[in-house]
């Protein structure tokens, strides 16, 4: 079982392009694993508690529950628009989640992993955490990333994180794929080195924050939002659940032959996922063999700068989908970033990559394969006769591209997989230009050769349709319909062999699937 989860998005504002990228990537990786023939489960959702939500709701004069319900709806509507299809939906205000968080807290307390103490110190309202001297910048101040910093003295509950950091270090050192890509693991190990042993404050006094999950053993406190949110990965997977909760069977999802993958952005590796979460799981009794793999993606920036409300440069995925179409947006977000690294979001590149690789290259190939078959061979594809060196080279390009696609997707690198498809499409267009089916058509002696050439082009379209499926699921439907091969959508990678199209197969009328975007306007 391939069990993939993503970070759950904060519900204190509208979804932006960063949220959309992560969810589309998760959707693509899940669809790809199904294409491989594997069972897959994709869990995502929203993070609804915490001080920021409470404050924003207060500012807007609404109660936090209605506030988060409205924002949550913006996320679910966007996922529907963008074709992000998840199997499980995590909302942290869900009673089933609360029950699980409280059960975990009670168990940790019984295992002597939690204690109460008083602490006085600097507190970042924005990051909702106490700060230490290590958080000061070179000039000794708390930098702007912490927002407003106040001095607070209060009693709280703590998790004995420091008891687990030695284990964490050795687990990370021994487990090659604990964090992907590898350079992010080095960052995590460096952070551990710098800050090896403070415990984690896991409560907030209700006097200050009421919008959270109450501690089951001390009703004056609610659970710290990160401790609550991280637990979604197990609570909605059925951990501590009963049959009546209608959640998956935890053993099926988590304790399987393949460790779960948590897809997160680089900003929430240290300390939240890389330190807190792995130590929490260790304290809960999860063995090393069941620790999740952390797949860390980079950020989309805008002209080299971080997207932020204060800079006013937030990109709205809904507007982009309306303007350029879902296919173009999904294609761009998967094509122009290497998983793990940052990229610059640039609408002119979106238009250029879509127009070049889909509208022109693939569009041209589809047009040649389907239109010429309609015009020259009455819509019937014939396998034809002898294969030439050019035909064999095309077949071999397809085999290489498919293998490269698979290797890249297995390494979560969708951009490289798309480049592999593109290479084959370019090869096919070169082949068409050399074989000149329009010339072959003029000479009745060459009609068998014409059939072979058209078959090679159409067969390539059929293969590319299947390979593009995870990235552009709706396009697969349209291309499969034009080829009159509805079963393409059900094929697995191992079904891809030369000859998907039977001899004398009749295709349907072609229609452009990737219309060119005409957009002169720079965004
Ligand atoms: N609620 C926490 C996560 C809790 S997980 C138990 C959170 N939410 S968030 O809304 O701020 O971010 C959600 C995800 O979007 C994170 O993985 C984050 O890295 C990702 N991104 C936020 N901005 C991004 C970009 N500009 N680009 C790519 N991803 C970005 O953190």
PDB file of N, CA and C and ligand atoms in Angstrom, residues 6-10 16-19 21-23 47 226 229-230 232-233 263-268 273 297-301 307, ligand 1:
ATOM      1  N   UNK A   6      -0.407  14.765   2.814  1.00  0.00           N
ATOM      2  CA  UNK A   6       0.244  16.065   2.628  1.00  0.00           C
ATOM      3  C   UNK A   6       0.117  16.844   3.934  1.00  0.00           C
ATOM      4  N   UNK A   7       0.831  17.967   4.000  1.00  0.00           N
ATOM      5  CA  UNK A   7       0.602  18.899   5.100  1.00  0.00           C
ATOM      6  C   UNK A   7      -0.875  19.290   5.050  1.00  0.00           C
ATOM      7  N   UNK A   8      -1.450  19.564   6.205  1.00  0.00           N
ATOM      8  CA  UNK A   8      -2.831  20.063   6.183  1.00  0.00           C
ATOM      9  C   UNK A   8      -2.764  21.589   6.239  1.00  0.00           C
ATOM     10  N   UNK A   9      -3.554  22.231   5.392  1.00  0.00           N
ATOM     11  CA  UNK A   9      -3.415  23.669   5.190  1.00  0.00           C
ATOM     12  C   UNK A   9      -4.107  24.479   6.295  1.00  0.00           C
ATOM     13  N   UNK A  10      -3.431  25.549   6.679  1.00  0.00           N
ATOM     14  CA  UNK A  10      -4.028  26.459   7.655  1.00  0.00           C
ATOM     15  C   UNK A  10      -5.298  27.066   7.097  1.00  0.00           C
ATOM     16  N   UNK A  16      -3.486  29.355  -1.750  1.00  0.00           N
ATOM     17  CA  UNK A  16      -2.679  30.009  -2.784  1.00  0.00           C
ATOM     18  C   UNK A  16      -1.970  28.954  -3.625  1.00  0.00           C
ATOM     19  N   UNK A  17      -1.111  29.421  -4.513  1.00  0.00           N
ATOM     20  CA  UNK A  17      -0.503  28.525  -5.486  1.00  0.00           C
ATOM     21  C   UNK A  17       0.405  27.469  -4.816  1.00  0.00           C
ATOM     22  N   UNK A  18       1.003  27.815  -3.668  1.00  0.00           N
ATOM     23  CA  UNK A  18       1.837  26.853  -2.938  1.00  0.00           C
ATOM     24  C   UNK A  18       0.999  25.675  -2.449  1.00  0.00           C
ATOM     25  N   UNK A  19      -0.172  25.986  -1.895  1.00  0.00           N
ATOM     26  CA  UNK A  19      -1.069  24.908  -1.451  1.00  0.00           C
ATOM     27  C   UNK A  19      -1.467  24.037  -2.638  1.00  0.00           C
ATOM     28  N   UNK A  21       0.061  23.560  -5.494  1.00  0.00           N
ATOM     29  CA  UNK A  21       1.185  22.752  -5.989  1.00  0.00           C
ATOM     30  C   UNK A  21       1.314  21.454  -5.185  1.00  0.00           C
ATOM     31  N   UNK A  22       1.294  21.603  -3.876  1.00  0.00           N
ATOM     32  CA  UNK A  22       1.498  20.421  -3.024  1.00  0.00           C
ATOM     33  C   UNK A  22       0.395  19.390  -3.215  1.00  0.00           C
ATOM     34  N   UNK A  23      -0.838  19.872  -3.324  1.00  0.00           N
ATOM     35  CA  UNK A  23      -1.958  18.922  -3.447  1.00  0.00           C
ATOM     36  C   UNK A  23      -1.975  18.281  -4.836  1.00  0.00           C
ATOM     37  N   UNK A  47      -6.013  22.347   8.648  1.00  0.00           N
ATOM     38  CA  UNK A  47      -5.548  22.554  10.020  1.00  0.00           C
ATOM     39  C   UNK A  47      -6.381  23.711  10.569  1.00  0.00           C
ATOM     40  N   UNK A 226       0.381  22.532  16.734  1.00  0.00           N
ATOM     41  CA  UNK A 226       1.206  21.603  15.940  1.00  0.00           C
ATOM     42  C   UNK A 226       1.078  20.169  16.446  1.00  0.00           C
ATOM     43  N   UNK A 229      -2.210  19.061  15.094  1.00  0.00           N
ATOM     44  CA  UNK A 229      -2.269  18.915  13.632  1.00  0.00           C
ATOM     45  C   UNK A 229      -1.461  17.711  13.140  1.00  0.00           C
ATOM     46  N   UNK A 230      -0.282  17.502  13.710  1.00  0.00           N
ATOM     47  CA  UNK A 230       0.563  16.392  13.235  1.00  0.00           C
ATOM     48  C   UNK A 230      -0.142  15.052  13.403  1.00  0.00           C
ATOM     49  N   UNK A 232      -3.013  14.297  12.766  1.00  0.00           N
ATOM     50  CA  UNK A 232      -3.975  13.972  11.699  1.00  0.00           C
ATOM     51  C   UNK A 232      -3.497  12.804  10.835  1.00  0.00           C
ATOM     52  N   UNK A 233      -2.162  12.683  10.700  1.00  0.00           N
ATOM     53  CA  UNK A 233      -1.622  11.630   9.827  1.00  0.00           C
ATOM     54  C   UNK A 233      -1.969  10.227  10.329  1.00  0.00           C
ATOM     55  N   UNK A 263       4.193  14.258   2.429  1.00  0.00           N
ATOM     56  CA  UNK A 263       4.656  15.306   1.517  1.00  0.00           C
ATOM     57  C   UNK A 263       4.477  16.662   2.201  1.00  0.00           C
ATOM     58  N   UNK A 264       5.590  17.371   2.399  1.00  0.00           N
ATOM     59  CA  UNK A 264       5.532  18.653   3.122  1.00  0.00           C
ATOM     60  C   UNK A 264       6.457  19.671   2.442  1.00  0.00           C
ATOM     61  N   UNK A 265       6.226  20.947   2.735  1.00  0.00           N
ATOM     62  CA  UNK A 265       7.110  21.998   2.231  1.00  0.00           C
ATOM     63  C   UNK A 265       8.343  22.109   3.117  1.00  0.00           C
ATOM     64  N   UNK A 266       9.390  22.720   2.552  1.00  0.00           N
ATOM     65  CA  UNK A 266      10.681  22.807   3.256  1.00  0.00           C
ATOM     66  C   UNK A 266      10.589  23.585   4.573  1.00  0.00           C
ATOM     67  N   UNK A 267       9.603  24.503   4.676  1.00  0.00           N
ATOM     68  CA  UNK A 267       9.496  25.337   5.874  1.00  0.00           C
ATOM     69  C   UNK A 267       9.002  24.571   7.099  1.00  0.00           C
ATOM     70  N   UNK A 268       8.407  23.405   6.884  1.00  0.00           N
ATOM     71  CA  UNK A 268       7.841  22.716   8.044  1.00  0.00           C
ATOM     72  C   UNK A 268       8.545  21.379   8.325  1.00  0.00           C
ATOM     73  N   UNK A 273       8.038  18.575  11.539  1.00  0.00           N
ATOM     74  CA  UNK A 273       7.947  17.170  11.131  1.00  0.00           C
ATOM     75  C   UNK A 273       9.209  16.384  11.470  1.00  0.00           C
ATOM     76  N   UNK A 297       9.232  19.172  -0.398  1.00  0.00           N
ATOM     77  CA  UNK A 297       9.286  19.947  -1.644  1.00  0.00           C
ATOM     78  C   UNK A 297       9.726  21.381  -1.362  1.00  0.00           C
ATOM     79  N   UNK A 298      10.157  22.052  -2.427  1.00  0.00           N
ATOM     80  CA  UNK A 298      10.591  23.442  -2.284  1.00  0.00           C
ATOM     81  C   UNK A 298       9.418  24.401  -2.432  1.00  0.00           C
ATOM     82  N   UNK A 299       9.741  25.643  -2.591  1.00  0.00           N
ATOM     83  CA  UNK A 299       8.706  26.683  -2.645  1.00  0.00           C
ATOM     84  C   UNK A 299       8.616  27.330  -4.008  1.00  0.00           C
ATOM     85  N   UNK A 300       7.427  27.725  -4.351  1.00  0.00           N
ATOM     86  CA  UNK A 300       7.217  28.614  -5.485  1.00  0.00           C
ATOM     87  C   UNK A 300       7.384  30.035  -4.980  1.00  0.00           C
ATOM     88  N   UNK A 301       8.322  30.749  -5.578  1.00  0.00           N
ATOM     89  CA  UNK A 301       8.521  32.157  -5.229  1.00  0.00           C
ATOM     90  C   UNK A 301       8.023  33.027  -6.365  1.00  0.00           C
ATOM     91  N   UNK A 307       6.190  34.485  -1.434  1.00  0.00           N
ATOM     92  CA  UNK A 307       4.824  35.007  -1.579  1.00  0.00           C
ATOM     93  C   UNK A 307       4.331  35.413  -0.201  1.00  0.00           C
TER      94      UNK A 307
HETATM   95  N1  LIG B   1      -0.863  23.868   8.945  1.00  0.00           N
HETATM   96  C1  LIG B   1       0.547  23.723   8.745  1.00  0.00           C
HETATM   97  C2  LIG B   1       0.911  22.287   8.409  1.00  0.00           C
HETATM   98  C3  LIG B   1       0.476  21.253   9.412  1.00  0.00           C
HETATM   99  S1  LIG B   1       0.878  19.645   8.868  1.00  0.00           S
HETATM  100  C4  LIG B   1       0.551  18.688  10.180  1.00  0.00           C
HETATM  101  C5  LIG B   1       1.007  24.625   7.600  1.00  0.00           C
HETATM  102  N2  LIG B   1       0.051  25.100   6.796  1.00  0.00           N
HETATM  103  S2  LIG B   1       0.297  26.114   5.599  1.00  0.00           S
HETATM  104  O1  LIG B   1      -1.009  26.384   5.061  1.00  0.00           O
HETATM  105  O2  LIG B   1       1.073  27.230   6.014  1.00  0.00           O
HETATM  106  O3  LIG B   1       1.149  25.357   4.533  1.00  0.00           O
HETATM  107  C6  LIG B   1       0.658  24.154   3.961  1.00  0.00           C
HETATM  108  C7  LIG B   1       1.669  23.576   2.997  1.00  0.00           C
HETATM  109  O4  LIG B   1       1.834  24.476   1.898  1.00  0.00           O
HETATM  110  C8  LIG B   1       3.058  23.380   3.617  1.00  0.00           C
HETATM  111  O5  LIG B   1       3.619  22.147   3.239  1.00  0.00           O
HETATM  112  C9  LIG B   1       3.854  24.511   3.033  1.00  0.00           C
HETATM  113  O6  LIG B   1       5.219  24.223   2.903  1.00  0.00           O
HETATM  114  C10 LIG B   1       3.216  24.631   1.662  1.00  0.00           C
HETATM  115  N3  LIG B   1       3.485  25.943   1.092  1.00  0.00           N
HETATM  116  C11 LIG B   1       3.184  27.155   1.611  1.00  0.00           C
HETATM  117  N4  LIG B   1       3.663  28.118   0.772  1.00  0.00           N
HETATM  118  C12 LIG B   1       4.278  27.537  -0.289  1.00  0.00           C
HETATM  119  C13 LIG B   1       4.880  27.989  -1.471  1.00  0.00           C
HETATM  120  N5  LIG B   1       5.030  29.278  -1.737  1.00  0.00           N
HETATM  121  N6  LIG B   1       5.308  27.066  -2.357  1.00  0.00           N
HETATM  122  C14 LIG B   1       5.141  25.718  -2.157  1.00  0.00           C
HETATM  123  N7  LIG B   1       4.576  25.269  -1.047  1.00  0.00           N
HETATM  124  C15 LIG B   1       4.220  26.143  -0.062  1.00  0.00           C
HETATM  125  O7  LIG B   1       2.201  24.838   7.474  1.00  0.00           O
END
